[in-house]
């Protein structure tokens, strides 16, 4: 929690994801990805989407959009890293990953709960 000004100039308490919880969740997610590295991509993306949706619903509160967008970006980077480890060469680039994401889209981060509305 931190204190800041709202859009109308009044002070209010704003919420953000704890750094400790953020790092722990990334570490847990990375371990899970490595354990499920060889799962078929379609099934893997379905499971990832379920995990991401749960994270976004829990942490998707007012003023925490930076935290959930950062989490989504870091998970995308980790997925690319894990998919590159599936073969002997770095065959997947960001462009290739974008094409893969068109076929198997990941859940987008968004705010689910408006605390002040």
CSV table of N, CA, C and O in Angstrom, one decimal:
chain,number,residue,atom,x,y,z
A,1,UNK,N,0.8,-1.2,0.0
A,1,UNK,CA,0.0,0.0,0.0
A,1,UNK,C,0.9,1.2,0.0
A,1,UNK,O,2.0,1.2,0.6
A,2,UNK,N,0.4,2.3,-0.6
A,2,UNK,CA,1.1,3.5,-0.6
A,2,UNK,C,0.1,4.6,-0.8
A,2,UNK,O,-1.1,4.4,-1.2
A,3,UNK,N,0.4,5.9,-0.4
A,3,UNK,CA,-0.5,7.0,-0.4
A,3,UNK,C,-0.1,7.9,-1.6
A,3,UNK,O,1.0,8.1,-1.9
A,4,UNK,N,-1.2,8.3,-2.3
A,4,UNK,CA,-1.0,9.1,-3.5
A,4,UNK,C,-2.2,10.0,-3.7
A,4,UNK,O,-3.2,9.8,-3.0
A,5,UNK,N,-2.2,10.8,-4.7
A,5,UNK,CA,-3.3,11.6,-5.1
A,5,UNK,C,-4.2,10.9,-6.1
A,5,UNK,O,-3.7,10.3,-7.0
A,6,UNK,N,-5.5,11.1,-6.0
A,6,UNK,CA,-6.4,10.5,-7.0
A,6,UNK,C,-6.5,11.5,-8.1
A,6,UNK,O,-5.9,12.6,-8.1
A,7,UNK,N,-7.3,11.2,-9.1
A,7,UNK,CA,-7.5,12.1,-10.3
A,7,UNK,C,-8.1,13.5,-9.9
A,7,UNK,O,-7.8,14.5,-10.5
A,8,UNK,N,-8.9,13.5,-8.8
A,8,UNK,CA,-9.5,14.7,-8.5
A,8,UNK,C,-8.7,15.5,-7.4
A,8,UNK,O,-9.2,16.5,-6.9
A,9,UNK,N,-7.5,15.0,-7.1
A,9,UNK,CA,-6.6,15.8,-6.2
A,9,UNK,C,-6.6,15.4,-4.8
A,9,UNK,O,-5.9,16.0,-4.0
A,10,UNK,N,-7.5,14.5,-4.4
A,10,UNK,CA,-7.6,14.1,-3.0
A,10,UNK,C,-6.6,12.9,-2.7
A,10,UNK,O,-6.3,12.1,-3.6
A,11,UNK,N,-6.1,12.8,-1.5
A,11,UNK,CA,-5.2,11.7,-1.1
A,11,UNK,C,-6.0,10.5,-0.9
A,11,UNK,O,-7.2,10.5,-0.4
A,12,UNK,N,-5.5,9.3,-1.3
A,12,UNK,CA,-6.1,8.0,-1.0
A,12,UNK,C,-5.0,6.9,-1.0
A,12,UNK,O,-3.9,7.1,-1.5
A,13,UNK,N,-5.4,5.8,-0.4
A,13,UNK,CA,-4.4,4.7,-0.3
A,13,UNK,C,-4.6,3.9,-1.6
A,13,UNK,O,-5.6,3.6,-2.0
A,14,UNK,N,-3.4,3.7,-2.2
A,14,UNK,CA,-3.4,2.9,-3.4
A,14,UNK,C,-2.7,1.5,-3.1
A,14,UNK,O,-2.0,1.4,-2.2
A,15,UNK,N,-3.1,0.5,-3.9
A,15,UNK,CA,-2.6,-0.8,-3.7
A,15,UNK,C,-1.7,-1.3,-4.8
A,15,UNK,O,-2.0,-0.9,-6.0
A,16,UNK,N,-0.7,-2.1,-4.5
A,16,UNK,CA,0.2,-2.6,-5.5
A,16,UNK,C,0.6,-4.0,-5.0
A,16,UNK,O,0.5,-4.3,-3.8
A,17,UNK,N,1.1,-4.8,-5.9
A,17,UNK,CA,1.5,-6.2,-5.5
A,17,UNK,C,2.8,-6.1,-4.7
A,17,UNK,O,3.7,-5.3,-5.1
A,18,UNK,N,2.9,-6.8,-3.7
A,18,UNK,CA,4.1,-6.9,-2.9
A,18,UNK,C,5.3,-7.5,-3.7
A,18,UNK,O,5.1,-8.5,-4.4
A,19,UNK,N,6.5,-6.9,-3.6
A,19,UNK,CA,7.6,-7.4,-4.4
A,19,UNK,C,7.9,-8.8,-4.0
A,19,UNK,O,8.3,-9.6,-4.8
A,20,UNK,N,7.8,-9.1,-2.7
A,20,UNK,CA,8.1,-10.4,-2.2
A,20,UNK,C,7.2,-11.5,-2.8
A,20,UNK,O,7.6,-12.5,-3.3
A,21,UNK,N,5.9,-11.2,-2.8
A,21,UNK,CA,4.9,-12.1,-3.4
A,21,UNK,C,5.1,-12.2,-4.9
A,21,UNK,O,4.9,-13.3,-5.5
A,22,UNK,N,5.4,-11.1,-5.6
A,22,UNK,CA,5.6,-11.1,-7.0
A,22,UNK,C,6.8,-12.0,-7.4
A,22,UNK,O,6.6,-12.8,-8.3
A,23,UNK,N,7.9,-11.9,-6.7
A,23,UNK,CA,9.1,-12.7,-7.0
A,23,UNK,C,8.8,-14.2,-6.7
A,23,UNK,O,9.2,-15.1,-7.5
A,24,UNK,N,8.1,-14.4,-5.6
A,24,UNK,CA,7.8,-15.8,-5.2
A,24,UNK,C,6.8,-16.5,-6.3
A,24,UNK,O,7.0,-17.6,-6.6
A,25,UNK,N,5.9,-15.7,-6.7
A,25,UNK,CA,4.9,-16.2,-7.7
A,25,UNK,C,5.6,-16.5,-9.1
A,25,UNK,O,5.4,-17.5,-9.7
A,26,UNK,N,6.6,-15.6,-9.5
A,26,UNK,CA,7.3,-15.8,-10.7
A,26,UNK,C,8.2,-17.1,-10.5
A,26,UNK,O,8.3,-17.9,-11.5
A,27,UNK,N,8.8,-17.3,-9.4
A,27,UNK,CA,9.7,-18.4,-9.2
A,27,UNK,C,8.8,-19.7,-9.2
A,27,UNK,O,9.2,-20.7,-9.9
A,28,UNK,N,7.7,-19.7,-8.6
A,28,UNK,CA,6.8,-20.9,-8.6
A,28,UNK,C,6.3,-21.2,-10.0
A,28,UNK,O,6.3,-22.3,-10.4
A,29,UNK,N,5.9,-20.1,-10.8
A,29,UNK,CA,5.5,-20.3,-12.1
A,29,UNK,C,6.6,-20.9,-13.0
A,29,UNK,O,6.3,-21.8,-13.8
A,30,UNK,N,7.8,-20.4,-12.8
A,30,UNK,CA,8.9,-20.9,-13.6
A,30,UNK,C,9.2,-22.4,-13.3
A,30,UNK,O,9.4,-23.2,-14.3
A,31,UNK,N,9.2,-22.8,-12.1
A,31,UNK,CA,9.3,-24.2,-11.7
A,31,UNK,C,8.3,-25.0,-12.3
A,31,UNK,O,8.5,-26.1,-12.9
A,32,UNK,N,7.0,-24.5,-12.3
A,32,UNK,CA,5.9,-25.3,-12.9
A,32,UNK,C,6.1,-25.4,-14.4
A,32,UNK,O,5.9,-26.5,-15.0
A,33,UNK,N,6.6,-24.3,-15.0
A,33,UNK,CA,6.8,-24.4,-16.5
A,33,UNK,C,7.9,-25.4,-16.9
A,33,UNK,O,7.7,-26.2,-17.8
A,34,UNK,N,8.9,-25.4,-16.1
A,34,UNK,CA,10.0,-26.4,-16.4
A,34,UNK,C,9.5,-27.8,-16.2
A,34,UNK,O,9.9,-28.8,-16.9
A,35,UNK,N,8.6,-28.1,-15.2
A,35,UNK,CA,8.1,-29.4,-15.0
A,35,UNK,C,7.2,-29.8,-16.1
A,35,UNK,O,7.1,-31.0,-16.4
A,36,UNK,N,6.5,-28.9,-16.7
A,36,UNK,CA,5.5,-29.2,-17.7
A,36,UNK,C,6.0,-28.8,-19.1
A,36,UNK,O,5.2,-28.5,-20.0
A,37,UNK,N,7.3,-28.7,-19.3
A,37,UNK,CA,8.0,-28.2,-20.5
A,37,UNK,C,7.5,-29.0,-21.7
A,37,UNK,O,7.3,-28.5,-22.8
A,38,UNK,N,7.4,-30.3,-21.6
A,38,UNK,CA,7.2,-31.2,-22.8
A,38,UNK,C,5.7,-31.5,-23.0
A,38,UNK,O,5.4,-32.3,-23.8
A,39,UNK,N,4.8,-30.8,-22.3
A,39,UNK,CA,3.4,-30.9,-22.6
A,39,UNK,C,3.1,-30.3,-23.9
A,39,UNK,O,3.7,-29.4,-24.4
A,40,UNK,N,2.1,-30.8,-24.6
A,40,UNK,CA,1.7,-30.3,-25.9
A,40,UNK,C,1.3,-28.8,-25.7
A,40,UNK,O,0.7,-28.4,-24.8
A,41,UNK,N,1.7,-28.0,-26.7
A,41,UNK,CA,1.6,-26.5,-26.6
A,41,UNK,C,0.2,-26.1,-26.3
A,41,UNK,O,-0.1,-25.2,-25.5
A,42,UNK,N,-0.8,-26.7,-27.0
A,42,UNK,CA,-2.2,-26.3,-26.8
A,42,UNK,C,-2.7,-26.5,-25.4
A,42,UNK,O,-3.3,-25.6,-24.8
A,43,UNK,N,-2.3,-27.7,-24.9
A,43,UNK,CA,-2.7,-28.0,-23.5
A,43,UNK,C,-1.9,-27.1,-22.5
A,43,UNK,O,-2.5,-26.7,-21.5
A,44,UNK,N,-0.6,-26.9,-22.8
A,44,UNK,CA,0.2,-26.0,-21.9
A,44,UNK,C,-0.4,-24.6,-21.8
A,44,UNK,O,-0.5,-24.0,-20.7
A,45,UNK,N,-0.8,-24.0,-23.0
A,45,UNK,CA,-1.3,-22.7,-23.0
A,45,UNK,C,-2.7,-22.6,-22.2
A,45,UNK,O,-3.0,-21.7,-21.5
A,46,UNK,N,-3.5,-23.7,-22.3
A,46,UNK,CA,-4.7,-23.7,-21.6
A,46,UNK,C,-4.5,-23.7,-20.1
A,46,UNK,O,-5.1,-22.9,-19.3
A,47,UNK,N,-3.5,-24.4,-19.6
A,47,UNK,CA,-3.1,-24.4,-18.2
A,47,UNK,C,-2.6,-23.1,-17.8
A,47,UNK,O,-2.9,-22.6,-16.7
A,48,UNK,N,-1.7,-22.5,-18.6
A,48,UNK,CA,-1.1,-21.2,-18.3
A,48,UNK,C,-2.2,-20.2,-18.2
A,48,UNK,O,-2.2,-19.3,-17.3
A,49,UNK,N,-3.2,-20.2,-19.2
A,49,UNK,CA,-4.2,-19.2,-19.2
A,49,UNK,C,-5.1,-19.3,-17.9
A,49,UNK,O,-5.5,-18.3,-17.3
A,50,UNK,N,-5.3,-20.5,-17.4
A,50,UNK,CA,-6.0,-20.7,-16.2
A,50,UNK,C,-5.3,-20.1,-15.0
A,50,UNK,O,-5.8,-19.4,-14.1
A,51,UNK,N,-4.0,-20.3,-15.0
A,51,UNK,CA,-3.1,-19.8,-13.9
A,51,UNK,C,-3.1,-18.2,-14.0
A,51,UNK,O,-3.2,-17.5,-13.0
A,52,UNK,N,-2.9,-17.7,-15.2
A,52,UNK,CA,-2.8,-16.3,-15.4
A,52,UNK,C,-4.1,-15.6,-15.0
A,52,UNK,O,-4.2,-14.5,-14.4
A,53,UNK,N,-5.3,-16.2,-15.4
A,53,UNK,CA,-6.6,-15.6,-15.1
A,53,UNK,C,-6.8,-15.6,-13.6
A,53,UNK,O,-7.3,-14.6,-13.1
A,54,UNK,N,-6.4,-16.6,-12.9
A,54,UNK,CA,-6.5,-16.6,-11.4
A,54,UNK,C,-5.6,-15.5,-10.8
A,54,UNK,O,-6.1,-14.8,-9.9
A,55,UNK,N,-4.4,-15.4,-11.3
A,55,UNK,CA,-3.5,-14.3,-10.8
A,55,UNK,C,-4.1,-12.9,-11.1
A,55,UNK,O,-4.2,-12.1,-10.2
A,56,UNK,N,-4.6,-12.7,-12.3
A,56,UNK,CA,-5.2,-11.4,-12.6
A,56,UNK,C,-6.5,-11.1,-11.8
A,56,UNK,O,-6.7,-10.0,-11.4
A,57,UNK,N,-7.3,-12.1,-11.5
A,57,UNK,CA,-8.5,-11.9,-10.8
A,57,UNK,C,-8.2,-11.6,-9.3
A,57,UNK,O,-8.8,-10.8,-8.6
A,58,UNK,N,-7.1,-12.2,-8.8
A,58,UNK,CA,-6.7,-12.0,-7.4
A,58,UNK,C,-6.0,-10.6,-7.2
A,58,UNK,O,-6.4,-9.8,-6.3
A,59,UNK,N,-5.1,-10.3,-8.1
A,59,UNK,CA,-4.3,-9.0,-8.0
A,59,UNK,C,-4.9,-7.9,-8.8
A,59,UNK,O,-4.3,-6.8,-8.8
A,60,UNK,N,-5.9,-8.2,-9.6
A,60,UNK,CA,-6.4,-7.1,-10.5
A,60,UNK,C,-7.4,-6.2,-9.8
A,60,UNK,O,-8.6,-6.2,-10.1
A,61,UNK,N,-6.8,-5.4,-8.9
A,61,UNK,CA,-7.6,-4.4,-8.2
A,61,UNK,C,-7.2,-3.0,-8.6
A,61,UNK,O,-6.2,-2.8,-9.3
A,62,UNK,N,-8.0,-2.0,-8.3
A,62,UNK,CA,-7.7,-0.6,-8.6
A,62,UNK,C,-6.2,-0.3,-8.3
A,62,UNK,O,-5.7,-0.6,-7.3
A,63,UNK,N,-5.6,0.4,-9.2
A,63,UNK,CA,-4.2,1.0,-9.1
A,63,UNK,C,-3.1,-0.1,-9.2
A,63,UNK,O,-2.0,0.2,-9.0
A,64,UNK,N,-3.4,-1.3,-9.5
A,64,UNK,CA,-2.4,-2.4,-9.6
A,64,UNK,C,-2.2,-2.8,-11.1
A,64,UNK,O,-1.7,-3.9,-11.3
A,65,UNK,N,-2.6,-2.0,-12.0
A,65,UNK,CA,-2.4,-2.4,-13.4
A,65,UNK,C,-0.9,-2.6,-13.8
A,65,UNK,O,-0.6,-3.6,-14.5
A,66,UNK,N,0.0,-1.8,-13.3
A,66,UNK,CA,1.4,-2.0,-13.6
A,66,UNK,C,1.9,-3.3,-13.1
A,66,UNK,O,2.7,-4.0,-13.8
A,67,UNK,N,1.4,-3.7,-11.9
A,67,UNK,CA,1.9,-5.0,-11.4
A,67,UNK,C,1.4,-6.2,-12.2
A,67,UNK,O,2.2,-7.1,-12.4
A,68,UNK,N,0.2,-6.2,-12.6
A,68,UNK,CA,-0.3,-7.4,-13.3
A,68,UNK,C,0.2,-7.4,-14.8
A,68,UNK,O,0.4,-8.4,-15.3
A,69,UNK,N,0.4,-6.2,-15.4
A,69,UNK,CA,1.0,-6.2,-16.7
A,69,UNK,C,2.5,-6.6,-16.7
A,69,UNK,O,2.9,-7.3,-17.6
A,70,UNK,N,3.2,-6.2,-15.6
A,70,UNK,CA,4.6,-6.7,-15.5
A,70,UNK,C,4.6,-8.2,-15.3
A,70,UNK,O,5.5,-8.9,-15.9
A,71,UNK,N,3.7,-8.7,-14.5
A,71,UNK,CA,3.7,-10.2,-14.3
A,71,UNK,C,3.4,-10.9,-15.6
A,71,UNK,O,4.1,-11.9,-16.0
A,72,UNK,N,2.4,-10.4,-16.4
A,72,UNK,CA,2.1,-11.0,-17.7
A,72,UNK,C,3.3,-11.0,-18.6
A,72,UNK,O,3.6,-12.0,-19.3
A,73,UNK,N,4.0,-9.9,-18.7
A,73,UNK,CA,5.2,-9.7,-19.5
A,73,UNK,C,6.3,-10.7,-19.1
A,73,UNK,O,6.9,-11.4,-19.9
A,74,UNK,N,6.6,-10.8,-17.8
A,74,UNK,CA,7.6,-11.7,-17.3
A,74,UNK,C,7.3,-13.2,-17.6
A,74,UNK,O,8.1,-14.0,-17.9
A,75,UNK,N,6.0,-13.5,-17.5
A,75,UNK,CA,5.6,-14.9,-17.8
A,75,UNK,C,5.7,-15.2,-19.3
A,75,UNK,O,6.2,-16.2,-19.7
A,76,UNK,N,5.4,-14.2,-20.1
A,76,UNK,CA,5.6,-14.4,-21.6
A,76,UNK,C,7.1,-14.6,-21.9
A,76,UNK,O,7.5,-15.5,-22.7
A,77,UNK,N,8.0,-13.9,-21.2
A,77,UNK,CA,9.4,-14.1,-21.4
A,77,UNK,C,9.8,-15.5,-21.0
A,77,UNK,O,10.6,-16.2,-21.6
A,78,UNK,N,9.3,-15.9,-19.8
A,78,UNK,CA,9.6,-17.2,-19.3
A,78,UNK,C,9.1,-18.4,-20.2
A,78,UNK,O,9.8,-19.4,-20.4
A,79,UNK,N,7.9,-18.2,-20.8
A,79,UNK,CA,7.4,-19.2,-21.7
A,79,UNK,C,8.3,-19.3,-22.9
A,79,UNK,O,8.6,-20.4,-23.4
A,80,UNK,N,8.7,-18.2,-23.5
A,80,UNK,CA,9.6,-18.2,-24.6
A,80,UNK,C,10.9,-18.9,-24.3
A,80,UNK,O,11.4,-19.7,-25.0
A,81,UNK,N,11.5,-18.7,-23.1
A,81,UNK,CA,12.7,-19.3,-22.6
A,81,UNK,C,12.5,-20.8,-22.5
A,81,UNK,O,13.3,-21.6,-23.0
A,82,UNK,N,11.4,-21.2,-22.0
A,82,UNK,CA,11.1,-22.7,-21.8
A,82,UNK,C,10.9,-23.3,-23.1
A,82,UNK,O,11.4,-24.4,-23.4
A,83,UNK,N,10.1,-22.7,-24.0
A,83,UNK,CA,9.9,-23.3,-25.3
A,83,UNK,C,11.2,-23.4,-26.1
A,83,UNK,O,11.3,-24.3,-26.9
A,84,UNK,N,12.1,-22.5,-25.9
A,84,UNK,CA,13.4,-22.6,-26.6
A,84,UNK,C,14.2,-23.8,-26.1
A,84,UNK,O,15.1,-24.3,-26.8
A,85,UNK,N,14.0,-24.2,-24.8
A,85,UNK,CA,14.8,-25.3,-24.3
A,85,UNK,C,14.3,-26.6,-24.7
A,85,UNK,O,14.9,-27.7,-24.4
A,86,UNK,N,13.1,-26.7,-25.4
A,86,UNK,CA,12.6,-27.9,-25.8
A,86,UNK,C,13.4,-28.6,-26.9
A,86,UNK,O,13.2,-29.7,-27.2
A,87,UNK,N,14.2,-27.8,-27.6
A,87,UNK,CA,15.0,-28.4,-28.7
A,87,UNK,C,16.4,-28.0,-28.5
A,87,UNK,O,16.8,-27.3,-27.5
A,88,UNK,N,17.3,-28.5,-29.4
A,88,UNK,CA,18.7,-28.2,-29.3
A,88,UNK,C,19.2,-26.8,-29.7
A,88,UNK,O,20.3,-26.5,-29.5
A,89,UNK,N,18.3,-26.1,-30.3
A,89,UNK,CA,18.6,-24.8,-30.8
A,89,UNK,C,17.6,-23.7,-30.4
A,89,UNK,O,16.5,-24.1,-30.1
A,90,UNK,N,18.0,-22.5,-30.4
A,90,UNK,CA,17.1,-21.4,-30.2
A,90,UNK,C,16.3,-21.1,-31.4
A,90,UNK,O,16.7,-20.3,-32.2
A,91,UNK,N,15.2,-21.8,-31.6
A,91,UNK,CA,14.5,-21.7,-32.9
A,91,UNK,C,13.3,-20.7,-32.8
A,91,UNK,O,12.8,-20.4,-33.8
A,92,UNK,N,13.0,-20.3,-31.6
A,92,UNK,CA,11.8,-19.4,-31.4
A,92,UNK,C,12.3,-18.0,-31.1
A,92,UNK,O,12.9,-17.8,-30.1
A,93,UNK,N,11.9,-17.1,-31.9
A,93,UNK,CA,12.2,-15.7,-31.7
A,93,UNK,C,11.0,-15.0,-31.2
A,93,UNK,O,9.9,-15.6,-31.1
A,94,UNK,N,11.1,-13.7,-30.9
A,94,UNK,CA,9.9,-12.9,-30.4
A,94,UNK,C,8.8,-12.9,-31.5
A,94,UNK,O,7.6,-12.9,-31.3
A,95,UNK,N,9.3,-12.8,-32.8
A,95,UNK,CA,8.4,-12.8,-33.9
A,95,UNK,C,7.7,-14.1,-34.0
A,95,UNK,O,6.5,-14.2,-34.3
A,96,UNK,N,8.4,-15.2,-33.9
A,96,UNK,CA,7.8,-16.5,-33.9
A,96,UNK,C,6.9,-16.8,-32.7
A,96,UNK,O,5.8,-17.4,-32.9
A,97,UNK,N,7.2,-16.2,-31.6
A,97,UNK,CA,6.4,-16.3,-30.4
A,97,UNK,C,5.1,-15.5,-30.6
A,97,UNK,O,4.0,-16.0,-30.2
A,98,UNK,N,5.2,-14.4,-31.3
A,98,UNK,CA,4.0,-13.6,-31.6
A,98,UNK,C,3.0,-14.4,-32.5
A,98,UNK,O,1.8,-14.4,-32.3
A,99,UNK,N,3.6,-15.1,-33.5
A,99,UNK,CA,2.7,-15.9,-34.3
A,99,UNK,C,2.1,-17.1,-33.5
A,99,UNK,O,0.9,-17.4,-33.8
A,100,UNK,N,2.9,-17.7,-32.7
A,100,UNK,CA,2.3,-18.7,-31.8
A,100,UNK,C,1.2,-18.2,-30.9
A,100,UNK,O,0.2,-18.9,-30.7
A,101,UNK,N,1.4,-17.0,-30.4
A,101,UNK,CA,0.4,-16.4,-29.6
A,101,UNK,C,-0.8,-16.0,-30.3
A,101,UNK,O,-1.9,-15.9,-29.7
A,102,UNK,N,-0.7,-15.8,-31.6
A,102,UNK,CA,-1.9,-15.5,-32.4
A,102,UNK,C,-2.8,-16.8,-32.5
A,102,UNK,O,-4.0,-16.8,-32.5
A,103,UNK,N,-2.1,-17.9,-32.6
A,103,UNK,CA,-2.8,-19.2,-32.7
A,103,UNK,C,-3.3,-19.7,-31.3
A,103,UNK,O,-4.4,-20.2,-31.2
A,104,UNK,N,-2.5,-19.5,-30.3
A,104,UNK,CA,-2.9,-19.8,-28.9
A,104,UNK,C,-2.8,-18.6,-28.0
A,104,UNK,O,-1.7,-18.4,-27.4
A,105,UNK,N,-3.8,-17.7,-28.0
A,105,UNK,CA,-3.7,-16.5,-27.3
A,105,UNK,C,-3.6,-16.7,-25.8
A,105,UNK,O,-4.2,-17.6,-25.2
A,106,UNK,N,-2.8,-15.8,-25.1
A,106,UNK,CA,-2.7,-15.8,-23.7
A,106,UNK,C,-3.7,-14.8,-23.2
A,106,UNK,O,-4.1,-13.8,-23.8
A,107,UNK,N,-4.2,-15.0,-21.9
A,107,UNK,CA,-5.1,-14.1,-21.3
A,107,UNK,C,-4.5,-12.7,-21.1
A,107,UNK,O,-3.3,-12.6,-20.7
A,108,UNK,N,-5.2,-11.7,-21.4
A,108,UNK,CA,-4.8,-10.3,-21.2
A,108,UNK,C,-5.0,-9.9,-19.7
A,108,UNK,O,-6.0,-10.2,-19.1
A,109,UNK,N,-4.0,-9.1,-19.2
A,109,UNK,CA,-4.2,-8.5,-17.9
A,109,UNK,C,-5.2,-7.4,-17.9
A,109,UNK,O,-5.2,-6.6,-18.8
A,110,UNK,N,-6.0,-7.4,-16.9
A,110,UNK,CA,-7.0,-6.3,-16.8
A,110,UNK,C,-7.4,-6.2,-15.3
A,110,UNK,O,-7.3,-7.2,-14.5
A,111,UNK,N,-8.0,-5.1,-15.0
A,111,UNK,CA,-8.5,-4.8,-13.6
A,111,UNK,C,-9.9,-5.4,-13.5
A,111,UNK,O,-10.8,-5.2,-14.3
A,112,UNK,N,-10.1,-6.3,-12.5
A,112,UNK,CA,-11.4,-7.0,-12.3
A,112,UNK,C,-12.2,-6.3,-11.2
A,112,UNK,O,-13.4,-6.4,-11.2
A,113,UNK,N,-11.5,-5.7,-10.2
A,113,UNK,CA,-12.2,-5.1,-9.1
A,113,UNK,C,-11.9,-3.6,-9.0
A,113,UNK,O,-10.7,-3.3,-8.9
A,114,UNK,N,-12.9,-2.8,-9.0
A,114,UNK,CA,-12.8,-1.4,-8.7
A,114,UNK,C,-13.1,-1.1,-7.3
A,114,UNK,O,-14.3,-1.1,-6.9
A,115,UNK,N,-12.2,-0.8,-6.5
A,115,UNK,CA,-12.4,-0.7,-5.0
A,115,UNK,C,-13.1,0.6,-4.7
A,115,UNK,O,-14.0,0.6,-3.8
A,116,UNK,N,-12.9,1.6,-5.5
A,116,UNK,CA,-13.4,3.0,-5.1
A,116,UNK,C,-14.7,3.3,-5.9
A,116,UNK,O,-15.2,4.4,-5.9
A,117,UNK,N,-15.2,2.4,-6.8
A,117,UNK,CA,-16.3,2.7,-7.7
A,117,UNK,C,-17.6,2.1,-7.3
A,117,UNK,O,-17.9,1.4,-6.4
